[in-house]
PDB file of C-alpha atoms in Angstrom:
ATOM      1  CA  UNK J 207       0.312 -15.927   1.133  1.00 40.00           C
ATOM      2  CA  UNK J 208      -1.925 -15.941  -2.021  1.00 42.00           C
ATOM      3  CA  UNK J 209      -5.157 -16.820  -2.602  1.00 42.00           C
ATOM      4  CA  UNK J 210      -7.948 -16.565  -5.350  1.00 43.00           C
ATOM      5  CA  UNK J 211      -9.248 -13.102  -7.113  1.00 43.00           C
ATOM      6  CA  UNK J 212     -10.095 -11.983 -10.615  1.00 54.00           C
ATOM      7  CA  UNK J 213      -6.396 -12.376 -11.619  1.00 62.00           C
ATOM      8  CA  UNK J 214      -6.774 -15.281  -9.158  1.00 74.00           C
ATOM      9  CA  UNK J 215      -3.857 -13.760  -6.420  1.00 96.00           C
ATOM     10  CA  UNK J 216      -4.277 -11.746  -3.049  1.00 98.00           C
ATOM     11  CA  UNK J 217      -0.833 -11.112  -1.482  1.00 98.00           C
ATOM     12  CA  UNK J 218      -0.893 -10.244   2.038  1.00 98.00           C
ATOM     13  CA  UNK J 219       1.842  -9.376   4.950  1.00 98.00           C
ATOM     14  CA  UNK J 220       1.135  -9.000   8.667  1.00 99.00           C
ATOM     15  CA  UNK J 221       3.397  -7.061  11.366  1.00 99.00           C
ATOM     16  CA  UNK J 222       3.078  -6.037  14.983  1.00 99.00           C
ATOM     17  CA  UNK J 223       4.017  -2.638  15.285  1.00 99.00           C
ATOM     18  CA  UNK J 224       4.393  -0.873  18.747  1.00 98.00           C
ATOM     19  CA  UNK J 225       1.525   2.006  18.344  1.00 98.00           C
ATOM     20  CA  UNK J 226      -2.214   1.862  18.539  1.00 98.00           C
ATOM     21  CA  UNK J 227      -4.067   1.458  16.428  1.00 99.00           C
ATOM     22  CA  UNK J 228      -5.552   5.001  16.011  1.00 98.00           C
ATOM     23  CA  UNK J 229      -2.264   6.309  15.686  1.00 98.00           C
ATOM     24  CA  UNK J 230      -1.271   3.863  13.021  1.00 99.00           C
ATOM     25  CA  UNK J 231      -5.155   4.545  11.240  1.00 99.00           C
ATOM     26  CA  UNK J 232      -3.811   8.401  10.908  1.00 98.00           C
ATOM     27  CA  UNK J 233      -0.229   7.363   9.300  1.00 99.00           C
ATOM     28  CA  UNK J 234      -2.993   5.485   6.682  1.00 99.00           C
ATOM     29  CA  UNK J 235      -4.726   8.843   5.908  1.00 98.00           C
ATOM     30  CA  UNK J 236      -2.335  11.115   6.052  1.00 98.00           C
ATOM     31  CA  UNK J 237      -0.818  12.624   3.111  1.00 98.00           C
ATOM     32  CA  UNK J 238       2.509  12.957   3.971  1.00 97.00           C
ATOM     33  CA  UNK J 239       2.649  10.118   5.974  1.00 98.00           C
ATOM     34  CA  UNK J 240       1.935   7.837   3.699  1.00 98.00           C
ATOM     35  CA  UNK J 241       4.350   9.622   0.735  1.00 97.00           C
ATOM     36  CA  UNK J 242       7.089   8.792   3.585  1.00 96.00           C
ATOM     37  CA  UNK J 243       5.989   5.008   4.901  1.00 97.00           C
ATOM     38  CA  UNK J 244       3.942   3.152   1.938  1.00 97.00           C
ATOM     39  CA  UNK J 245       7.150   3.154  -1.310  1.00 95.00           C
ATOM     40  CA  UNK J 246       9.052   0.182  -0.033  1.00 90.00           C
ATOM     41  CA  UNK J 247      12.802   0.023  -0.136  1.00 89.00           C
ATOM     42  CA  UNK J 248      14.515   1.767  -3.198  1.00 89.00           C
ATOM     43  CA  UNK J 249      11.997   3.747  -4.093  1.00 90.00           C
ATOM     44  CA  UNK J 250      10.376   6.981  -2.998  1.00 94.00           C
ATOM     45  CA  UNK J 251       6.969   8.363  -2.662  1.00 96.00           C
ATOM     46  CA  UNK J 252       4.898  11.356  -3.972  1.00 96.00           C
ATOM     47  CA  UNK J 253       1.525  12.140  -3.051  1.00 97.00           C
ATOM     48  CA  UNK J 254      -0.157  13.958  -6.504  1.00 97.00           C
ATOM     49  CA  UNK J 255      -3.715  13.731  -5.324  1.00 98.00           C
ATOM     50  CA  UNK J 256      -5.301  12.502  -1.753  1.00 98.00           C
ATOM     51  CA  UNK J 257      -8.610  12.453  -0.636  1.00 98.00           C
ATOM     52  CA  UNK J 258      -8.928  10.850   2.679  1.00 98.00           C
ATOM     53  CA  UNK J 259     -12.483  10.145   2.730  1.00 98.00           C
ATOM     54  CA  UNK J 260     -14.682   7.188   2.096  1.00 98.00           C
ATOM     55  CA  UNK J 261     -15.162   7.851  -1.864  1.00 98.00           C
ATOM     56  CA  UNK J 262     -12.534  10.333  -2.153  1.00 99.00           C
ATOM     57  CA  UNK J 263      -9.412   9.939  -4.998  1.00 99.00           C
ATOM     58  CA  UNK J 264      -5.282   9.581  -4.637  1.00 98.00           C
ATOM     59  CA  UNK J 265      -3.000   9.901  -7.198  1.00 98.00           C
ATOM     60  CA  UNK J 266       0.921   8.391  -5.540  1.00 96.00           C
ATOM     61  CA  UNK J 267       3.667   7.971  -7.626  1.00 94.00           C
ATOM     62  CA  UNK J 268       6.438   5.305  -6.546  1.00 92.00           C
ATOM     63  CA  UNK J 269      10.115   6.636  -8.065  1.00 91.00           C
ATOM     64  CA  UNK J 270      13.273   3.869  -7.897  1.00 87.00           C
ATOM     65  CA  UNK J 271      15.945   5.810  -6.583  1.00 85.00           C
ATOM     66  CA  UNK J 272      18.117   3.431  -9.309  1.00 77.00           C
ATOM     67  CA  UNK J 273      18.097   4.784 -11.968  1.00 68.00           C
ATOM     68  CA  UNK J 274      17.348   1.804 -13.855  1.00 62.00           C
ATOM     69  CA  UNK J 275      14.320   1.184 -12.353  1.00 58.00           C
ATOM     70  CA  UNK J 276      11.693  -1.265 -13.627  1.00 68.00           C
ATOM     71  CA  UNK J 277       8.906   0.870 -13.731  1.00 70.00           C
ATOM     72  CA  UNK J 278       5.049  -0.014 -14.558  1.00 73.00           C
ATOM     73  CA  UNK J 279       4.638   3.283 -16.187  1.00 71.00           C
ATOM     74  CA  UNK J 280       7.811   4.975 -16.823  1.00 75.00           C
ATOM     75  CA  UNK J 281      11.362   3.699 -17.163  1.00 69.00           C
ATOM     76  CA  UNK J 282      11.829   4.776 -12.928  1.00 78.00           C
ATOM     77  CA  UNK J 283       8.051   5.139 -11.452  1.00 87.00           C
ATOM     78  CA  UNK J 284       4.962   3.461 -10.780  1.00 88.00           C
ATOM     79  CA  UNK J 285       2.084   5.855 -10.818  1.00 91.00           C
ATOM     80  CA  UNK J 286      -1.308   4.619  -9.402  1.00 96.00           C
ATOM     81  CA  UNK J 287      -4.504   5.905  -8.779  1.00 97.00           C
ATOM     82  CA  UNK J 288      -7.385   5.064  -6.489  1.00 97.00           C
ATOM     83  CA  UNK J 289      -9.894   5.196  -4.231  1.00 98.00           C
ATOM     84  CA  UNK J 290     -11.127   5.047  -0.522  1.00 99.00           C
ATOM     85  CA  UNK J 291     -13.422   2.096  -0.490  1.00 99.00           C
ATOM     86  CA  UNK J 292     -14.348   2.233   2.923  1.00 99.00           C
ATOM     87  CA  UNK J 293     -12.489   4.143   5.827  1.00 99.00           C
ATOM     88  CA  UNK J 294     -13.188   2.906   9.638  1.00 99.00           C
ATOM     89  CA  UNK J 295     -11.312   4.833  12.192  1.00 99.00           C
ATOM     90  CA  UNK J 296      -8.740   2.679  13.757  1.00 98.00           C
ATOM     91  CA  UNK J 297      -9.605  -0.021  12.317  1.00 99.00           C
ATOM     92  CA  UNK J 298      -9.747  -0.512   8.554  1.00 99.00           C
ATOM     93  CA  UNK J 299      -9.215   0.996   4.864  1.00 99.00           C
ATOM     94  CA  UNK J 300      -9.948  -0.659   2.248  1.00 99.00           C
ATOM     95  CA  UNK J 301      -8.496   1.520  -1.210  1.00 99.00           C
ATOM     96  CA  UNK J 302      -9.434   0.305  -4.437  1.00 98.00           C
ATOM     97  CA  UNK J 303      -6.215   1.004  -7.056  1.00 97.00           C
ATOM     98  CA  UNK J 304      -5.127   0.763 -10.430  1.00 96.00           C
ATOM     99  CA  UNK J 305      -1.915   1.175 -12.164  1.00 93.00           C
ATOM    100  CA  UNK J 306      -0.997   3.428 -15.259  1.00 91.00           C
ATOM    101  CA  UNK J 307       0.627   1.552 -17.351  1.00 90.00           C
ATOM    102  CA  UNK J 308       0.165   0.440 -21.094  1.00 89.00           C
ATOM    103  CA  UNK J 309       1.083  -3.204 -20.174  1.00 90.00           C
ATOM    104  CA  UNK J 310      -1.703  -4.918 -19.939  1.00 93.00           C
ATOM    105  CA  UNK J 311      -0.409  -7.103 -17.058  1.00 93.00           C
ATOM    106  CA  UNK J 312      -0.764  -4.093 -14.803  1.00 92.00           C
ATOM    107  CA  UNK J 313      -4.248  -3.938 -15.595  1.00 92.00           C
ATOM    108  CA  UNK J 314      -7.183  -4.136 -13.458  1.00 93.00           C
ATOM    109  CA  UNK J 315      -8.313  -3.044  -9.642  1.00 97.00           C
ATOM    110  CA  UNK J 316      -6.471  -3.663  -7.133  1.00 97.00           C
ATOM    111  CA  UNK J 317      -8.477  -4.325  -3.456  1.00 98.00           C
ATOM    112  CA  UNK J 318      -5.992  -3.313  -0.394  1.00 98.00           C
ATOM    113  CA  UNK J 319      -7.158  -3.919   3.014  1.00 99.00           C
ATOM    114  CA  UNK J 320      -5.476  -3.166   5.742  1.00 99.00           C
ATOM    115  CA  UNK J 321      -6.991  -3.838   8.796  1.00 99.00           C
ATOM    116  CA  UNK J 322      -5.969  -3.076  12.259  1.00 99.00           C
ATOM    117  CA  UNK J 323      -6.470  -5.194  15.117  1.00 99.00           C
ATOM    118  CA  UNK J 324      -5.431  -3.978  18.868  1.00 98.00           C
ATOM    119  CA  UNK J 325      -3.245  -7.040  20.586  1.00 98.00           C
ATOM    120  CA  UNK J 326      -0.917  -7.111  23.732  1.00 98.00           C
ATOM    121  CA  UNK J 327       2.290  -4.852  22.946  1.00 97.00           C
ATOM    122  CA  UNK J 328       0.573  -2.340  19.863  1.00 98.00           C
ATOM    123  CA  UNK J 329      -1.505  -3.370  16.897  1.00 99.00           C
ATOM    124  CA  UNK J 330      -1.369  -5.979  14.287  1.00 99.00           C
ATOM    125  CA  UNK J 331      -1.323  -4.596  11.150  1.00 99.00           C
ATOM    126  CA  UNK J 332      -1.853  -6.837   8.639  1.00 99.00           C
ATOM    127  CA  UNK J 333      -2.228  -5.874   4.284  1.00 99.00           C
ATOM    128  CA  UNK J 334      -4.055  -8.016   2.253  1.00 99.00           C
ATOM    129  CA  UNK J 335      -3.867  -6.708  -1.593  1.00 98.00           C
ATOM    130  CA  UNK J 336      -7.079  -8.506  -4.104  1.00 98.00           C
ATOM    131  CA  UNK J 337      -6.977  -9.228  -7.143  1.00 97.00           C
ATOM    132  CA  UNK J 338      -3.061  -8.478  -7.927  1.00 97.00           C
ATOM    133  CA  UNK J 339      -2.505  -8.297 -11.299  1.00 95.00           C
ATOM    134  CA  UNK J 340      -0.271 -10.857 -13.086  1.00 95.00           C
ATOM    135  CA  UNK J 341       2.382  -8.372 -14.243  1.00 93.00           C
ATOM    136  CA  UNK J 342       3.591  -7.954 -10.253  1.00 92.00           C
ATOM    137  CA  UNK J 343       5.744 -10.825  -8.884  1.00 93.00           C
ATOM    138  CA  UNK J 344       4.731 -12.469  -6.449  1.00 96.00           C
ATOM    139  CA  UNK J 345       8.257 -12.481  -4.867  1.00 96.00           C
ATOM    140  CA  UNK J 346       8.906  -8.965  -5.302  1.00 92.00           C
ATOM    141  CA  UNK J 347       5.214  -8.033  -4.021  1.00 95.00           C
ATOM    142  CA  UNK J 348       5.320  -9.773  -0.849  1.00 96.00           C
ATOM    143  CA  UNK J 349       8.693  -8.302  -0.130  1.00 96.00           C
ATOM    144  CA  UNK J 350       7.080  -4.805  -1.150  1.00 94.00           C
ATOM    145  CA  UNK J 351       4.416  -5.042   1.402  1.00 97.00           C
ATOM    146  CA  UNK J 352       6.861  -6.485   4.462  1.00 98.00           C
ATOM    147  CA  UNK J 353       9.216  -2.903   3.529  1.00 96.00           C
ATOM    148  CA  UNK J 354       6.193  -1.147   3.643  1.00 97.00           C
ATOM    149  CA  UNK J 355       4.894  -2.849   7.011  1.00 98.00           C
ATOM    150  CA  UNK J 356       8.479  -1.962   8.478  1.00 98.00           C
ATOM    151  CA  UNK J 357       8.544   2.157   7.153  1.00 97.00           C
ATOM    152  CA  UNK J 358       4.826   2.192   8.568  1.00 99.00           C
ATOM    153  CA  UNK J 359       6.490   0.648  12.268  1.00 99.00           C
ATOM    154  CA  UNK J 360       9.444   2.799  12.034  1.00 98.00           C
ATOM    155  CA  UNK J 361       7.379   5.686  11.204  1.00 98.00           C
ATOM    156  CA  UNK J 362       4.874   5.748  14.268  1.00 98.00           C
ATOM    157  CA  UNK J 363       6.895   3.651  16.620  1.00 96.00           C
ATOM    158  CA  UNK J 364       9.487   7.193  16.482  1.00 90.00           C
ATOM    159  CA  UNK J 365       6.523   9.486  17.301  1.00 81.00           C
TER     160      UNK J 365
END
């Protein structure tokens, strides 16, 4: 879905997943969790800084297990940075990102909310990413955030 925001996008994907929701808040703040659930498919995740408090920094990097990755700011990665907007226990974070990348396409702050919302069967998880800059497709970013929405099911539905 897409909608209006400084670059005049917001991408967003929804999923049930089969946990509640405070389990699925701590997979969100989590360090290591979210270095294994958030890269989407191809790609792999690692956590350089995380600060899992409202106001507090991350530093992720995204690596394409091809080698001939299309990366934002190396041939193979995507590094971003960011910060914890606003953290509500079991129910929402909102991070605030940005991409390193000399392209200015990439530019700009990202707004990611993902809120939780308790339903019959687990939670409904659903992403909503503001203000996406221009240089991410559409296409690929909607399939980015359903992979994402499936590693985050797989990875608290096993627990």
């Amino acid at each position: 879905m897409a909608g209006a925001g400084e670059h005049g996008r917001t991408d967003t994907g929804s999923r049930l997943i089969k946990a509640t929701p405070d389990i699925i808040y701590r997979a969100l703040i989590e360090p290591q969790a979210v270095a294994s659930w958030r890269p989407p498919q191809g790609m792999r995740g690692e956590v350089l800084a995380f600060d899992a408090r409202e106001g507090g920094t991350f530093r992720m990097a995204f690596i394409y297990e091809d080698e001939h990755g299309h990366g934002k700011t190396t041939d193979n990665a995507d590094v971003f940075e960011g910060r914890f907007a606003e953290l509500i226990p079991g129910r929402r974070v909102i991070e605030l990102v940005e991409f390193e990348s000399d392209d200015p396409s990439f530019a700009g702050t990202m707004r990611i909310v993902t809120t939780l919302e308790p339903v019959e069967g687990g939670t409904r998880v659903t992403v909503s990413c503001e203000n996406v800059p221009p240089g991410i497709s559409e296409d690929d970013h909607r399939e980015g955030i359903a992979s994402s929405l499936e590693n985050l099911a797989a990875f608290v539905e096993a627990r």
